[in-house]
Amino acid sequence: MDEFDVVIVGAGPAGATAAYLCANAGLSVVVIERGQQPGSKNVSGGLIYAQIYDEIFPNFWKDAPVERTITGHSVVFLGDTAATALDYRAEASAPHYNAFSVLRAKFDPWLAAQAEAAGAMVMPGFTVDELIVENGRVCGVKAGGDELRAQVVVVAEGTRSQLLKQAGLREAYSPKDVSIGIKEIIQLPEQTITDRFQCLSADEGAAYTLVGHTGGVQGGGFIYSNRDTLSLGVVAKIDSVYKSKKQPHEILDEFKSHPFVARLIHGGEVVEYSAQTVHRGGFHLIPQLYGDGYVVAGSAARLLLNNVMTLRGMDVAVASAAAAAKAVIEASGKGDFSAAGLASYEEYFKATSVYKDMQTFKNVYPLLENDRLFSTYPDMVCAIMEDMFSVQLQPGKKGYRALRDRMKDHDVSLLNLAKDVYQIGRGVAL
Amino acid sequence: MKIVACIKYSLDASEVKVDAASKELKMAGVPYKVGVIDKHVLEMAVSLQEAYGGTVHAITVGPVSAKESFREALAMGLEEVVLIENPLEGQVAPDVTAVVLAEAIQKLGDVDLVVCGEVSDDGFTYQVPPRLAEALNMPLISFARTAAIENGRLVADRDLEDSVQTVSVPLPALISVVEESNTPRRPTLLEAMKAKKKPVNIWNVETDLGLSAADLQQKAALEKVSAEGVVVHRKRQILKGDDLNALSNELVDLLLADHILEGGA
Ligand SMILES: Cc1cc2nc3c(=O)[nH]c(=O)nc-3n(C[C@H](O)[C@H](O)[C@H](O)COP(=O)(O)OP(=O)(O)OC[C@H]3O[C@@H](n4cnc5c(N)ncnc54)[C@H](O)[C@@H]3O)c2cc1C
């Protein structure tokens, strides 16, 4: 029977990064990936925040299949038919870039190729069915009819992570903490996208975060411009989707029917539809990251950061995998892959900016459950803007009057508004 | 026994879409992969090797970029894949494929059995096996469902749609198999890991096979007349009513009127 230093489950950003770093340090590494190709099974909005990647794969954008450099970010509130946007445009786009759009079907194979070039063996087309656990210690995996033993297993299998639960090594995650991401890829001519998103060239793109018009479910939409496609989707809380009795595609259709969205995708052809669960992440939900003979990284450890403005999963996955790899390499030096030998993972992870950002935004979570934020306020904001912009035959009103009138229309009390402003403030601003 | 399996890196025809307005085939971005029929070819070759000993070599004519696509094939139990770099732009005409494959099989030397698919997943010409048999001067058993070696002869059941014919021919021979012939194995993880070390050897038609690419180019002067999607107009007739007997009579009458069913009263 073959025995490896490291067996990694999953060739997503977390698994590929851990493989790359461990193989670079001279460890023997096998990565087992369920998809026929890395990335073929993966659903992601596709915005990569570049700084953390750049630390591990310097200047990766020169070589990696990135779609566009994101220079525009907008937060858009969708009312019934109107939209109000907060637009940010960066003038120059130069290294170090903030973010890129990527298509995972192209990007993940590139990551896996980096790991292979470093000496890791990547085995796509095989699913790990279970962990081999002996005396409470993980000693390898069962996959494709075979057993593969290892000094340490890196669990990087993404959101639908089952292996540790199955092995009795962690509790079940609560459905309350899970969202569903529903996504389409819509094809449009490259030039059309460049024009519609007000970009100067096909290298430049924009990212829209949209709030409202998601069928009343607690969630938000996104539209990211790729080279000749758009990634469009809704990420919604699963319990809220369930309560709404709507099918995921109905929620997406409703979102797409909003005039603001419809204009952006007009004439496009849907070339891919997919849906996947995604953790809500959250500082308070960070689990135990290691044990005897294993570490867990990325989405499998429900590491994710959502602060309404940005949804960060891929860079969080990479940061955690890098911390895990560092601990694994050290453990290998000491010849100690017990929980004690791997404990430095937590220390390294706590030293990352990702961990600190998760801490900073820990109060954003109540916000993501506030129904008024998803259904009432977007429409109210648009109504107030309408009041401000339209010139009528009746005498107009000043901002505060318009606000009070629209609050009355939308059944929002001053107390609720104050509470919500406080919540928003605590979550993302103060 | 030395067995050669001829396989093809084919266009995934199920991914070809038709533009509704122009009826043009939209080929951009359609992926290529080792064909479905080719898995049956490999299964047939490998199970014969398991039964009678020897080695299995796969050969294919295609782009060098296909190199990584043969991992699963190698894991099924091959010695090697010989990838002959496509000497032409785009699709290779079946007569050229046959010439190139024949030359490569001769170069491999001492081949006892050549296994092909009845037809490729994308070209659908049905021509390569008979042309290849002709070029190699070997007997061909086409449309085989089974194969065995008995007293130094190849014995196989041929699928003739309305009947099955059992024939035998002396070796060396060529056999073309149908999809119904077997269920391709799925390599285990360890087999796939071992296959990572097996080679995909790249041959060039000129330097390795001594053929002239210019000659082949000339031979391949296939003229494309047209390739467009077909629109099938359906009648969308819906029969309504509660009386099932009456409805079925009505349906039969309609089918008779359209000559879909034939028969008298
Ligand atoms: C709709 C949507 C939009 C998103 N948008 C963004 C965004 O814009 N930016 C961002 O940074 N993040 C985004 N995310 C989150 C991001 O996709 C994830 O956080 C990230 O992919 C996590 O990386 P990972 O390597 O941990 O897991 P994954 O990327 O999920 O990779 C896990 C891998 O393991 C494989 N696998 C699973 N089980 C097994 C098994 N048993 N055996 C073998 N292999 C297995 C899978 O096939 C997969 O390749 C989004 C998520 C969704 C669903």
mmCIF file of C-alpha atoms in Angstrom, chain A residues 72 89 213 242 270 314 324 359 365 373:
data_model
loop_
_atom_site.group_PDB
_atom_site.id
_atom_site.type_symbol
_atom_site.label_atom_id
_atom_site.label_comp_id
_atom_site.label_asym_id
_atom_site.label_seq_id
_atom_site.Cartn_x
_atom_site.Cartn_y
_atom_site.Cartn_z
ATOM 1 C CA GLY A 72 -15.658 49.303 -10.500
ATOM 2 C CA ARG A 89 -14.701 53.548 -9.669
ATOM 3 C CA HIS A 213 -35.859 42.138 -5.370
ATOM 4 C CA TYR A 242 -37.471 27.283 2.389
ATOM 5 C CA VAL A 270 -27.581 31.621 -20.413
ATOM 6 C CA MET A 314 -11.642 32.072 -2.137
ATOM 7 C CA ALA A 324 -2.478 24.913 7.586
ATOM 8 C CA GLN A 359 -13.294 39.581 13.755
ATOM 9 C CA TYR A 365 -24.428 38.820 11.002
ATOM 10 C CA LEU A 373 -32.874 45.252 4.765
#
